[in-house]
Amino acid sequence: MVTVLPFVPQYITVHLGSPSSNAPNVTVPFIDYVKNVASSEVYPTWEESALTANILAIISFALNRIYTEFYRSQGYPFDITSSTAIDQKFINGRNYFSSISNIVDRIFNDYIRRMGFVEPLAAKFCNGTTVTCEGLSQWGSQNLAQRGLNSVQILRNYYGNSIEIVNDAPLRGYTPSYPGTPLRRGSRGPNVVRLQVMLNRIGRNYPAIPRIASVDGIFGPQTENAVRSFQQIFSLQDDGIVGKATWYRLVRLYVGVTKLSELESEGQRFYAVNWQVPSTLENGSRGQSVSQLQFMLRAVSEYINDIPPVTEDGIFGQQTQNAVIAFQRFAGLTPDGIVGPATWKALYDRASAILGVNNRLVPQYRGTPLRAGDSDYQEVL
């Protein structure tokens, strides 16, 4: 079974003004929010492919705001605003156009992402006449639709050929990323892994934060020292304990340095891998499985000093063998440089934990990397 992540929320909370304005918040079903914004942003008489492209952009932008906890990590009690200067047009209480409503009913839990990335695309758009931007042109999309382009072709015209469409993402209530209880010396588990990954990535931009040599899910002295340094830099209580204030400052900084809330981001990455290795991999092996192996080794090497980096070229040479042996020693496996099921599973577990910073981000995809088809926003997951 393939798990499609992130999720689509059942409800979204909208601030009816700019973020710091004294305006009310309203909480509405996500599907109604999309219908409202689409009915406020585009014309119901446009071609269906143009409407579909615009609605997918609206969905993806809103999901990116939720996924990155863009406002909630700043302490705001809402997910998005109605300010068109920074978000999307939402008119509380308005009616919806039937042509738009029908499309939203079909695709409200579909969204855009870049191939190999997890987060929904921060799909910026503008009207394309009085205002232009680096994202989708609303009127331009209608012109392309009139020329016969389908919705995926329209979206790729503006966002590039690297995008794909996720269909039928799961629907669930909002779940904050904060673990619920403070993390401190002695804490263990996935939340500590996420903490360590965020600290190491932020530390690349703030070298005063000491690197955690091993992302192992154990809150030890190195993690505590990194937390204290982070807290000192950002004027938080430097107690080495990760409470809600420290956690969300980390989230905010992590989103900022990786540009996850921007159209062009570093991206949260996943790779489509099989749990079962089709055969053992060793020096001389070639192909997709070797590329997947090298991707995981490279991810792990960024956080475990003893594992040397490798090049993703699909060729199992001496460099890859050395990295495999180093990982096997680290994981307590026989260091023979041969990748069988035990080594593959141990490496997959470690890499997916490292890449899965947010608790909605531990992908367990199988098969080959996902690609969007050229037909109208079709994607088989």
PDB file of N, CA, C and O in Angstrom, residues 5 67 118 190-195 197-198 215 247 254 268-270 299 303 348-363:
ATOM      1  N   LEU A   5       1.572  11.333   1.321  1.00  0.00           N
ATOM      2  CA  LEU A   5       1.730  12.374   2.327  1.00  0.00           C
ATOM      3  C   LEU A   5       2.241  13.621   1.639  1.00  0.00           C
ATOM      4  O   LEU A   5       2.947  13.524   0.646  1.00  0.00           O
ATOM      5  N   TYR A  67       1.331  22.929   5.619  1.00  0.00           N
ATOM      6  CA  TYR A  67       2.418  21.957   5.754  1.00  0.00           C
ATOM      7  C   TYR A  67       3.634  22.551   6.447  1.00  0.00           C
ATOM      8  O   TYR A  67       4.261  21.927   7.301  1.00  0.00           O
ATOM      9  N   VAL A 118       8.625  16.416  -1.265  1.00  0.00           N
ATOM     10  CA  VAL A 118       7.443  16.014  -0.519  1.00  0.00           C
ATOM     11  C   VAL A 118       6.428  17.140  -0.404  1.00  0.00           C
ATOM     12  O   VAL A 118       5.233  16.940  -0.573  1.00  0.00           O
ATOM     13  N   PRO A 190      11.488   9.301  17.077  1.00  0.00           N
ATOM     14  CA  PRO A 190      11.416  10.057  15.821  1.00  0.00           C
ATOM     15  C   PRO A 190      11.435  11.573  16.016  1.00  0.00           C
ATOM     16  O   PRO A 190      12.013  12.284  15.197  1.00  0.00           O
ATOM     17  N   ASN A 191      10.806  12.063  17.087  1.00  0.00           N
ATOM     18  CA  ASN A 191      10.804  13.512  17.295  1.00  0.00           C
ATOM     19  C   ASN A 191      12.212  14.039  17.562  1.00  0.00           C
ATOM     20  O   ASN A 191      12.545  15.163  17.171  1.00  0.00           O
ATOM     21  N   VAL A 192      13.050  13.232  18.204  1.00  0.00           N
ATOM     22  CA  VAL A 192      14.438  13.641  18.423  1.00  0.00           C
ATOM     23  C   VAL A 192      15.198  13.630  17.091  1.00  0.00           C
ATOM     24  O   VAL A 192      16.032  14.499  16.839  1.00  0.00           O
ATOM     25  N   VAL A 193      14.890  12.653  16.238  1.00  0.00           N
ATOM     26  CA  VAL A 193      15.504  12.641  14.898  1.00  0.00           C
ATOM     27  C   VAL A 193      15.165  13.930  14.166  1.00  0.00           C
ATOM     28  O   VAL A 193      16.021  14.585  13.561  1.00  0.00           O
ATOM     29  N   ARG A 194      13.893  14.323  14.192  1.00  0.00           N
ATOM     30  CA  ARG A 194      13.478  15.558  13.510  1.00  0.00           C
ATOM     31  C   ARG A 194      14.201  16.764  14.086  1.00  0.00           C
ATOM     32  O   ARG A 194      14.646  17.652  13.350  1.00  0.00           O
ATOM     33  N   LEU A 195      14.307  16.783  15.410  1.00  0.00           N
ATOM     34  CA  LEU A 195      15.034  17.862  16.069  1.00  0.00           C
ATOM     35  C   LEU A 195      16.480  17.910  15.586  1.00  0.00           C
ATOM     36  O   LEU A 195      17.000  18.980  15.235  1.00  0.00           O
ATOM     37  N   VAL A 197      17.835  16.725  12.829  1.00  0.00           N
ATOM     38  CA  VAL A 197      17.941  17.107  11.419  1.00  0.00           C
ATOM     39  C   VAL A 197      17.757  18.615  11.260  1.00  0.00           C
ATOM     40  O   VAL A 197      18.498  19.274  10.526  1.00  0.00           O
ATOM     41  N   MET A 198      16.771  19.175  11.960  1.00  0.00           N
ATOM     42  CA  MET A 198      16.554  20.620  11.856  1.00  0.00           C
ATOM     43  C   MET A 198      17.772  21.385  12.368  1.00  0.00           C
ATOM     44  O   MET A 198      18.217  22.360  11.742  1.00  0.00           O
ATOM     45  N   VAL A 215      22.830  11.462  13.661  1.00  0.00           N
ATOM     46  CA  VAL A 215      21.383  11.623  13.820  1.00  0.00           C
ATOM     47  C   VAL A 215      20.831  10.252  14.196  1.00  0.00           C
ATOM     48  O   VAL A 215      20.533   9.416  13.350  1.00  0.00           O
ATOM     49  N   TRP A 247      10.799  24.692  19.780  1.00  0.00           N
ATOM     50  CA  TRP A 247      10.426  23.834  18.646  1.00  0.00           C
ATOM     51  C   TRP A 247       9.945  24.671  17.471  1.00  0.00           C
ATOM     52  O   TRP A 247      10.398  24.484  16.336  1.00  0.00           O
ATOM     53  N   TYR A 254      13.933  26.424  10.010  1.00  0.00           N
ATOM     54  CA  TYR A 254      14.151  25.337   9.057  1.00  0.00           C
ATOM     55  C   TYR A 254      13.422  25.616   7.744  1.00  0.00           C
ATOM     56  O   TYR A 254      13.979  25.450   6.654  1.00  0.00           O
ATOM     57  N   GLN A 268      11.844  19.261   0.603  1.00  0.00           N
ATOM     58  CA  GLN A 268      11.910  18.040   1.388  1.00  0.00           C
ATOM     59  C   GLN A 268      11.897  16.900   0.387  1.00  0.00           C
ATOM     60  O   GLN A 268      10.944  16.765  -0.390  1.00  0.00           O
ATOM     61  N   ARG A 269      12.926  16.067   0.412  1.00  0.00           N
ATOM     62  CA  ARG A 269      13.076  15.083  -0.646  1.00  0.00           C
ATOM     63  C   ARG A 269      12.622  13.703  -0.194  1.00  0.00           C
ATOM     64  O   ARG A 269      12.698  13.336   0.966  1.00  0.00           O
ATOM     65  N   PHE A 270      12.121  12.955  -1.169  1.00  0.00           N
ATOM     66  CA  PHE A 270      11.904  11.530  -0.951  1.00  0.00           C
ATOM     67  C   PHE A 270      12.434  10.815  -2.185  1.00  0.00           C
ATOM     68  O   PHE A 270      12.681  11.415  -3.217  1.00  0.00           O
ATOM     69  N   ALA A 299      22.387  10.799   1.735  1.00  0.00           N
ATOM     70  CA  ALA A 299      21.590  11.436   2.787  1.00  0.00           C
ATOM     71  C   ALA A 299      22.159  11.129   4.163  1.00  0.00           C
ATOM     72  O   ALA A 299      22.300  12.015   5.018  1.00  0.00           O
ATOM     73  N   TYR A 303      24.912  13.404   7.789  1.00  0.00           N
ATOM     74  CA  TYR A 303      24.643  13.515   9.219  1.00  0.00           C
ATOM     75  C   TYR A 303      25.466  12.550  10.072  1.00  0.00           C
ATOM     76  O   TYR A 303      25.434  12.626  11.290  1.00  0.00           O
ATOM     77  N   TYR A 348      17.636   2.073   4.668  1.00  0.00           N
ATOM     78  CA  TYR A 348      16.353   2.724   4.369  1.00  0.00           C
ATOM     79  C   TYR A 348      15.769   3.352   5.631  1.00  0.00           C
ATOM     80  O   TYR A 348      15.297   4.490   5.618  1.00  0.00           O
ATOM     81  N   ASP A 349      15.791   2.602   6.738  1.00  0.00           N
ATOM     82  CA  ASP A 349      15.246   3.116   7.989  1.00  0.00           C
ATOM     83  C   ASP A 349      15.975   4.388   8.409  1.00  0.00           C
ATOM     84  O   ASP A 349      15.365   5.374   8.833  1.00  0.00           O
ATOM     85  N   ARG A 350      17.304   4.376   8.308  1.00  0.00           N
ATOM     86  CA  ARG A 350      18.092   5.529   8.732  1.00  0.00           C
ATOM     87  C   ARG A 350      17.860   6.719   7.802  1.00  0.00           C
ATOM     88  O   ARG A 350      17.656   7.847   8.249  1.00  0.00           O
ATOM     89  N   ALA A 351      17.858   6.478   6.485  1.00  0.00           N
ATOM     90  CA  ALA A 351      17.687   7.570   5.526  1.00  0.00           C
ATOM     91  C   ALA A 351      16.292   8.171   5.618  1.00  0.00           C
ATOM     92  O   ALA A 351      16.129   9.398   5.561  1.00  0.00           O
ATOM     93  N   SER A 352      15.259   7.327   5.758  1.00  0.00           N
ATOM     94  CA  SER A 352      13.897   7.859   5.817  1.00  0.00           C
ATOM     95  C   SER A 352      13.687   8.652   7.095  1.00  0.00           C
ATOM     96  O   SER A 352      12.955   9.645   7.107  1.00  0.00           O
ATOM     97  N   ALA A 353      14.342   8.267   8.175  1.00  0.00           N
ATOM     98  CA  ALA A 353      14.247   9.044   9.413  1.00  0.00           C
ATOM     99  C   ALA A 353      14.916  10.399   9.250  1.00  0.00           C
ATOM    100  O   ALA A 353      14.409  11.425   9.702  1.00  0.00           O
ATOM    101  N   ILE A 354      16.074  10.414   8.578  1.00  0.00           N
ATOM    102  CA  ILE A 354      16.793  11.670   8.367  1.00  0.00           C
ATOM    103  C   ILE A 354      16.014  12.597   7.445  1.00  0.00           C
ATOM    104  O   ILE A 354      15.881  13.796   7.696  1.00  0.00           O
ATOM    105  N   LEU A 355      15.453  12.052   6.359  1.00  0.00           N
ATOM    106  CA  LEU A 355      14.741  12.880   5.395  1.00  0.00           C
ATOM    107  C   LEU A 355      13.366  13.262   5.903  1.00  0.00           C
ATOM    108  O   LEU A 355      12.794  14.249   5.455  1.00  0.00           O
ATOM    109  N   GLY A 356      12.802  12.511   6.841  1.00  0.00           N
ATOM    110  CA  GLY A 356      11.457  12.778   7.329  1.00  0.00           C
ATOM    111  C   GLY A 356      11.459  13.697   8.523  1.00  0.00           C
ATOM    112  O   GLY A 356      11.202  13.275   9.633  1.00  0.00           O
ATOM    113  N   VAL A 357      11.721  14.988   8.322  1.00  0.00           N
ATOM    114  CA  VAL A 357      11.852  15.924   9.430  1.00  0.00           C
ATOM    115  C   VAL A 357      10.522  16.142  10.129  1.00  0.00           C
ATOM    116  O   VAL A 357      10.428  16.174  11.331  1.00  0.00           O
ATOM    117  N   ASN A 358       9.447  16.301   9.373  1.00  0.00           N
ATOM    118  CA  ASN A 358       8.148  16.568   9.971  1.00  0.00           C
ATOM    119  C   ASN A 358       7.432  15.260  10.187  1.00  0.00           C
ATOM    120  O   ASN A 358       7.627  14.307   9.439  1.00  0.00           O
ATOM    121  N   ASN A 359       6.573  15.172  11.204  1.00  0.00           N
ATOM    122  CA  ASN A 359       5.925  13.894  11.478  1.00  0.00           C
ATOM    123  C   ASN A 359       4.951  13.481  10.395  1.00  0.00           C
ATOM    124  O   ASN A 359       4.370  12.422  10.447  1.00  0.00           O
ATOM    125  N   ARG A 360       4.763  14.318   9.389  1.00  0.00           N
ATOM    126  CA  ARG A 360       3.947  13.936   8.239  1.00  0.00           C
ATOM    127  C   ARG A 360       4.826  13.549   7.049  1.00  0.00           C
ATOM    128  O   ARG A 360       4.368  13.424   5.943  1.00  0.00           O
ATOM    129  N   LEU A 361       6.143  13.389   7.293  1.00  0.00           N
ATOM    130  CA  LEU A 361       7.073  13.290   6.185  1.00  0.00           C
ATOM    131  C   LEU A 361       7.855  12.005   6.100  1.00  0.00           C
ATOM    132  O   LEU A 361       8.925  12.033   5.541  1.00  0.00           O
ATOM    133  N   VAL A 362       7.418  10.932   6.653  1.00  0.00           N
ATOM    134  CA  VAL A 362       8.221   9.726   6.553  1.00  0.00           C
ATOM    135  C   VAL A 362       7.646   8.870   5.437  1.00  0.00           C
ATOM    136  O   VAL A 362       6.762   8.063   5.647  1.00  0.00           O
ATOM    137  N   PRO A 363       8.090   9.113   4.176  1.00  0.00           N
ATOM    138  CA  PRO A 363       7.481   8.446   3.040  1.00  0.00           C
ATOM    139  C   PRO A 363       7.908   6.992   2.940  1.00  0.00           C
ATOM    140  O   PRO A 363       9.057   6.658   3.173  1.00  0.00           O
TER     141      PRO A 363
END
